[in-house]
Tab-separated table of N, CA and C in Angstrom:
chain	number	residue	atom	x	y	z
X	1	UNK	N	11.079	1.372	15.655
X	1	UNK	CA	11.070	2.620	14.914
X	1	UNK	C	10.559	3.757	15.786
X	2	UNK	N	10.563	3.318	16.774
X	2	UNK	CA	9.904	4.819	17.854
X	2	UNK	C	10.272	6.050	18.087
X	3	UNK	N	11.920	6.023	17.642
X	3	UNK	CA	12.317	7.380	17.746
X	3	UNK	C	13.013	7.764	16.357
X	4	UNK	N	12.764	6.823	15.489
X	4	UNK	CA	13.574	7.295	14.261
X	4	UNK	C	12.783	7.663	13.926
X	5	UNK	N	13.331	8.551	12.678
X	5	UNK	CA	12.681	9.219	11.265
X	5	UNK	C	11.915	8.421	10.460
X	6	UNK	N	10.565	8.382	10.357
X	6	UNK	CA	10.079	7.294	9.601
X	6	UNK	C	9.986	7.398	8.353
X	7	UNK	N	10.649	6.898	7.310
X	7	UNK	CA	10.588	6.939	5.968
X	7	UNK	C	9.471	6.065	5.546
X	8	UNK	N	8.609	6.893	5.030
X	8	UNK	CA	7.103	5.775	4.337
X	8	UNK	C	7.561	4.780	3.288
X	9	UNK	N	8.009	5.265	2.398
X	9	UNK	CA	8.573	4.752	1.278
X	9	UNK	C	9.588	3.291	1.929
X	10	UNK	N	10.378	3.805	2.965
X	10	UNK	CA	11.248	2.667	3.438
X	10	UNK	C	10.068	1.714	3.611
X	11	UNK	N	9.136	1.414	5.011
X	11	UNK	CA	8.349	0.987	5.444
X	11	UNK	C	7.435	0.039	4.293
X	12	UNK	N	7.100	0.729	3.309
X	12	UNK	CA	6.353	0.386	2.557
X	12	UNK	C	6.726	-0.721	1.528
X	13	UNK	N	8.321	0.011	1.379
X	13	UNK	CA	9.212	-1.399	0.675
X	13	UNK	C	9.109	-2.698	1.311
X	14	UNK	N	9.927	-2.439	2.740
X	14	UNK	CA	9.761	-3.229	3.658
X	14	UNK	C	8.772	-4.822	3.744
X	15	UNK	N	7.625	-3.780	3.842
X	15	UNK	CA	6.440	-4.581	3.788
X	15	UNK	C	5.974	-5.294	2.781
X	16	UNK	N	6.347	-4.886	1.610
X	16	UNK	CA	6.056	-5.505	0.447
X	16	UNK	C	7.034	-6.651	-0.083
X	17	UNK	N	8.026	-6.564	0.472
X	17	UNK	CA	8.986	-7.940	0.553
X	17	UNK	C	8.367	-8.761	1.393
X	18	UNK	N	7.584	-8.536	2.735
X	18	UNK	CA	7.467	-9.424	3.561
X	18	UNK	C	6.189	-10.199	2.523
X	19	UNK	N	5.009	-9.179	2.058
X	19	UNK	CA	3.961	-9.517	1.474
X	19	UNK	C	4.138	-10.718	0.601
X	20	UNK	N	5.405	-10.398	-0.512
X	20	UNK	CA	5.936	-11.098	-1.570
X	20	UNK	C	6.139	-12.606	-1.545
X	21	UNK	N	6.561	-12.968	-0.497
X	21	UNK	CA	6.689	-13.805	0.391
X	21	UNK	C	5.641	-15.494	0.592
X	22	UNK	N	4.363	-14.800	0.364
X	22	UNK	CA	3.074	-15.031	0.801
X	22	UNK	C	2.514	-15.131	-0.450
X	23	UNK	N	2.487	-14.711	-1.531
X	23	UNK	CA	1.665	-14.637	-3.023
X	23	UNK	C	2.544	-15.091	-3.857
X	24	UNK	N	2.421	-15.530	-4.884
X	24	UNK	CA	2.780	-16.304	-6.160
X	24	UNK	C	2.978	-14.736	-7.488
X	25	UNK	N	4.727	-15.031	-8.090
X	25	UNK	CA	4.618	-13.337	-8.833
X	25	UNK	C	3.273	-12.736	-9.410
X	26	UNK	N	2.757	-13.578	-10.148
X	26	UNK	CA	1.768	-12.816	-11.063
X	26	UNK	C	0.750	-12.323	-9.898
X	27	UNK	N	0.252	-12.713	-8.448
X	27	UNK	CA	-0.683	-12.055	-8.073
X	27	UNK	C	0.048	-11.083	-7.421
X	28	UNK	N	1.122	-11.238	-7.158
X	28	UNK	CA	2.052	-9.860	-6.258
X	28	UNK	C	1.751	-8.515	-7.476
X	29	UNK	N	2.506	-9.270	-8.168
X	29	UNK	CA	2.486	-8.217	-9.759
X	29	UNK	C	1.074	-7.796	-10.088
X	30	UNK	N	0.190	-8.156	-9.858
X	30	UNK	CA	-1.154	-7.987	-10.553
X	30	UNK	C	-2.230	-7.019	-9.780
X	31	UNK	N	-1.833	-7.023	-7.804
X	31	UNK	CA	-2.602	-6.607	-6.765
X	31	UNK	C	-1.436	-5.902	-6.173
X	32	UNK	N	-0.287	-5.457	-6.344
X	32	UNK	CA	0.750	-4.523	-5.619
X	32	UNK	C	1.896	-3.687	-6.633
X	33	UNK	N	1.985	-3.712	-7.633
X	33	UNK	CA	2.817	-3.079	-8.349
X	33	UNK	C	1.852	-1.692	-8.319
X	34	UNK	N	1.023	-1.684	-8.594
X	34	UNK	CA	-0.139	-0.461	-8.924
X	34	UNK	C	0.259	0.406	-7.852
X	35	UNK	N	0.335	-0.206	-6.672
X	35	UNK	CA	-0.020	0.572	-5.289
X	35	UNK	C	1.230	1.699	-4.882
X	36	UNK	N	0.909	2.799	-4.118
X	36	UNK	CA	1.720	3.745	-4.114
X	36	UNK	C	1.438	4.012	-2.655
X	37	UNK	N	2.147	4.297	-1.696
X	37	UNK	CA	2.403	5.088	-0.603
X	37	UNK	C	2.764	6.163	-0.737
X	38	UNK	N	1.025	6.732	0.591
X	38	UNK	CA	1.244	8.169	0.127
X	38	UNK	C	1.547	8.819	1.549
X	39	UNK	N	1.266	8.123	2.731
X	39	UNK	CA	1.692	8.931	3.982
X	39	UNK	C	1.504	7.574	5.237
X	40	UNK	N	2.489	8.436	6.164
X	40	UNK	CA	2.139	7.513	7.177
X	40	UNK	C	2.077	8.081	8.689
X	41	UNK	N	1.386	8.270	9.115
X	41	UNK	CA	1.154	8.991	10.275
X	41	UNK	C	-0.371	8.899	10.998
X	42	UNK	N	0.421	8.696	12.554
X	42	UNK	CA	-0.631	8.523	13.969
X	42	UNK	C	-0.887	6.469	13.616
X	43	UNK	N	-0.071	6.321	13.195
X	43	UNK	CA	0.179	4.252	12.947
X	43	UNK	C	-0.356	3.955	11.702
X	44	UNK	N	-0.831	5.412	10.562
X	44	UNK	CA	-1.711	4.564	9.591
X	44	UNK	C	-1.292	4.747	8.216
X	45	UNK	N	-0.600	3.792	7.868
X	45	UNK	CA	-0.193	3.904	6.095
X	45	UNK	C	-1.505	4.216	5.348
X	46	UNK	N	-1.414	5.314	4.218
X	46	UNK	CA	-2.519	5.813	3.235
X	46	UNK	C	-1.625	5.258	2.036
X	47	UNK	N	-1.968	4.566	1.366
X	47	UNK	CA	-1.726	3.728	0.409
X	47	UNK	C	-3.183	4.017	-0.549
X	48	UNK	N	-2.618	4.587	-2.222
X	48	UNK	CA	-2.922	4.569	-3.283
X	48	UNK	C	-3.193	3.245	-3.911
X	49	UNK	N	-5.083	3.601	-4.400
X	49	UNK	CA	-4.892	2.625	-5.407
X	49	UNK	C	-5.353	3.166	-6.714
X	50	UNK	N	-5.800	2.177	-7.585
X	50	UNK	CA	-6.152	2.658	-8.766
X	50	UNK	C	-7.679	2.697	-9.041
X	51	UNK	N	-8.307	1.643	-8.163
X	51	UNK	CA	-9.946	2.093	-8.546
X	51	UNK	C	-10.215	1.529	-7.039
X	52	UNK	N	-11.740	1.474	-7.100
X	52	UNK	CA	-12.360	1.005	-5.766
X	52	UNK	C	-12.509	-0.099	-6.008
X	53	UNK	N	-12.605	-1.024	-7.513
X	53	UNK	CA	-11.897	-2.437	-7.395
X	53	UNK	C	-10.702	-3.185	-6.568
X	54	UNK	N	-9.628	-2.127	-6.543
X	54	UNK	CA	-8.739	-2.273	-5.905
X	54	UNK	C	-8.976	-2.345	-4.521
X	55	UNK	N	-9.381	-1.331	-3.823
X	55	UNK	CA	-9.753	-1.062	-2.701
X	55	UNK	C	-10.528	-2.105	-1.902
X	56	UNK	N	-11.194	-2.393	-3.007
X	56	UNK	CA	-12.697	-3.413	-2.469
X	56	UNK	C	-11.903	-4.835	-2.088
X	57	UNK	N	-10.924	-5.013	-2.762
X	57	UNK	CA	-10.517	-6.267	-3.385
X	57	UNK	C	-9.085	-6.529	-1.912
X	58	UNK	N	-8.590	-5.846	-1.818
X	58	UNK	CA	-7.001	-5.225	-1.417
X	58	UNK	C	-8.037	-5.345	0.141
X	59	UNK	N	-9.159	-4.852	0.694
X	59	UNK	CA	-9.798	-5.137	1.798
X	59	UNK	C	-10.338	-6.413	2.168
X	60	UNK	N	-10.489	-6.729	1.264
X	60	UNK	CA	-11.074	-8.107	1.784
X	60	UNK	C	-10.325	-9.265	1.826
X	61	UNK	N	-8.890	-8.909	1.166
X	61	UNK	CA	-8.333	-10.324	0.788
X	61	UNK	C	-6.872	-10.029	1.266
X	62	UNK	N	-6.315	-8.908	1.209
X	62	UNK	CA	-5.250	-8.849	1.376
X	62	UNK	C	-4.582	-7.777	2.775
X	63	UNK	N	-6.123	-7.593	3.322
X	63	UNK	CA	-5.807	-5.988	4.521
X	63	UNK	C	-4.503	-6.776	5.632
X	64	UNK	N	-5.140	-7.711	5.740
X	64	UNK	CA	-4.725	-8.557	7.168
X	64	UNK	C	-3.236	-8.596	6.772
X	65	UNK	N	-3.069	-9.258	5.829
X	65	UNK	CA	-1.627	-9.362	5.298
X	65	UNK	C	-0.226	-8.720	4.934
X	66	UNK	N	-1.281	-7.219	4.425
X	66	UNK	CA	-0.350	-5.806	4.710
X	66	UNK	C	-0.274	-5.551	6.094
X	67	UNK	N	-1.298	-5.567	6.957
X	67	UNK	CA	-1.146	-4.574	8.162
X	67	UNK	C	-0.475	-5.712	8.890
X	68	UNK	N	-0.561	-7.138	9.045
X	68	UNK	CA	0.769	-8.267	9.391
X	68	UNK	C	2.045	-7.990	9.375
X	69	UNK	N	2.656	-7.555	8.015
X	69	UNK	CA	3.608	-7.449	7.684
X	69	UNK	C	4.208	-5.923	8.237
X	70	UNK	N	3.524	-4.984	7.973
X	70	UNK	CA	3.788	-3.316	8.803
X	70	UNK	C	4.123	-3.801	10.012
X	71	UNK	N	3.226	-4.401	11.143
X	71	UNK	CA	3.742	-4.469	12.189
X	71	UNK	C	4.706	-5.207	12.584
X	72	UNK	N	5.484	-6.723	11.585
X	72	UNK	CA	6.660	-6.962	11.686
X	72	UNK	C	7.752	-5.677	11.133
X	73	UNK	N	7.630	-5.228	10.525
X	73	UNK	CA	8.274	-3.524	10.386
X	73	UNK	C	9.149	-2.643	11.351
X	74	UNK	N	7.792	-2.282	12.182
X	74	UNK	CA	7.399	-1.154	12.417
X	74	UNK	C	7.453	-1.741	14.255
X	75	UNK	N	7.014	-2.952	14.376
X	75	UNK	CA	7.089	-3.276	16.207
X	75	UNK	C	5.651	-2.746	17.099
X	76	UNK	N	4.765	-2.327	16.125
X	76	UNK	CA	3.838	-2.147	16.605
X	76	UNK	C	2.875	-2.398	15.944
X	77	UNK	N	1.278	-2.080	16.444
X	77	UNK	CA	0.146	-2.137	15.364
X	77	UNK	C	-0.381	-1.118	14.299
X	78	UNK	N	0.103	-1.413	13.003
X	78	UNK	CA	-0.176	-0.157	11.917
X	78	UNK	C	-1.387	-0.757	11.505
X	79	UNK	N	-2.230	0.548	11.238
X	79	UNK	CA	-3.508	0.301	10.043
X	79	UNK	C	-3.063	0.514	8.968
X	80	UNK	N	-3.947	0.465	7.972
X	80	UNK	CA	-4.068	0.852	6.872
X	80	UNK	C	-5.269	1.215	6.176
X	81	UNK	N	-5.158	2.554	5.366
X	81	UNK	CA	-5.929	3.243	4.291
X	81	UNK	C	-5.898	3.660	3.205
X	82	UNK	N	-6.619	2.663	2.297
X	82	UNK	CA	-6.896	2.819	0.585
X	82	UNK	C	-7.114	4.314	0.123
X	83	UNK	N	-7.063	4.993	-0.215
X	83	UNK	CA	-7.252	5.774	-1.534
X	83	UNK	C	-7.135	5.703	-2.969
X	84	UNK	N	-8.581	6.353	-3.414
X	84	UNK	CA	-8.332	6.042	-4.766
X	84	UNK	C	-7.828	7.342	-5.817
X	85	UNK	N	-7.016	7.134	-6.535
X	85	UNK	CA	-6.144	7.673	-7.444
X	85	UNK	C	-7.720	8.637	-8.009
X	86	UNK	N	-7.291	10.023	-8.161
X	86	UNK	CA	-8.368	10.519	-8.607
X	86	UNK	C	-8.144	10.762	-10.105
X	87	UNK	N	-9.038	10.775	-10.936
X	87	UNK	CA	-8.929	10.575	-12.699
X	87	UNK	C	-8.461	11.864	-12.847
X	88	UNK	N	-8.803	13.514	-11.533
X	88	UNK	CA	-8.663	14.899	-11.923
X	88	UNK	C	-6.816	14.765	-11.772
X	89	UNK	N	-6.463	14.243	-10.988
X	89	UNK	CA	-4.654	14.105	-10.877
X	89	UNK	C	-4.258	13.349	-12.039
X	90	UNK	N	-4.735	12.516	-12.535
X	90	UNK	CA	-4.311	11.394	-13.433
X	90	UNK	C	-4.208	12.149	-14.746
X	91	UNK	N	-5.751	13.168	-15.119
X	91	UNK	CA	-5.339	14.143	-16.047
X	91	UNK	C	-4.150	15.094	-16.065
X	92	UNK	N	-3.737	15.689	-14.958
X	92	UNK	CA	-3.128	16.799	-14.627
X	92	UNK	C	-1.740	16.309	-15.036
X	93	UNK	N	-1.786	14.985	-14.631
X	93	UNK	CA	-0.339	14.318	-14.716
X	93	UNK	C	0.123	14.189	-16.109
X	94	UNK	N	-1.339	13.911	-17.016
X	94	UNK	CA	-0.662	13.468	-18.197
X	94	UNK	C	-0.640	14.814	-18.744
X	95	UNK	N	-1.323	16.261	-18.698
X	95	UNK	CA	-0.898	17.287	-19.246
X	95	UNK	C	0.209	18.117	-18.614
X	96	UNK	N	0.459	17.764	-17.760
X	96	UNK	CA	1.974	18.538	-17.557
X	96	UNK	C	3.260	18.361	-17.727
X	97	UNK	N	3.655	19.308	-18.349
X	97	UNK	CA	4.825	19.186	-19.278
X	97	UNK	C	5.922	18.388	-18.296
């Protein structure tokens, strides 16, 4: 991917098939449906979660396994970084028309 256009969203699919792979549905479904890609740039996917449960959880058990799978992707070494979904967007979202 070194000189193409990097689509996050592509990448992110990508990776989550490879992930899929590796987990049984209900924990795929239970620890990755939530998750959202939000950017990817200088090697490092920013990936949305929903709380710092997630975060906490998604680090300790599952980092190795995403950033595994990115670099079958991607041909190189990607990181990765949690964010958590802020409750002030989550409002905004549900009041706008």
């Amino acid at each position: 991917m070194n000189d193409e256009i990097i689509d996050v969203k592509t990448i992110w699919n990508k990776s989550l098939d490879i992930v899929k792979t590796h987990l049984d549905k209900q924990t795929f479904e239970t620890w990755f449906s939530p998750l959202r890609e939000i950017s990817f740039s200088n090697n490092i996917l920013t990936i949305e979660v929903p709380s710092i449960f997630f975060k906490d959880w998604l680090t300790a058990k599952y980092k190795t396994l995403i950033e595994d799978a990115l670099q079958k992707i991607c041909g190189n070494e990607i990181k990765t970084e949690f964010i958590i979904t802020s409750k002030i967007d989550e409002q905004q979202i549900i009041e706008t028309p």
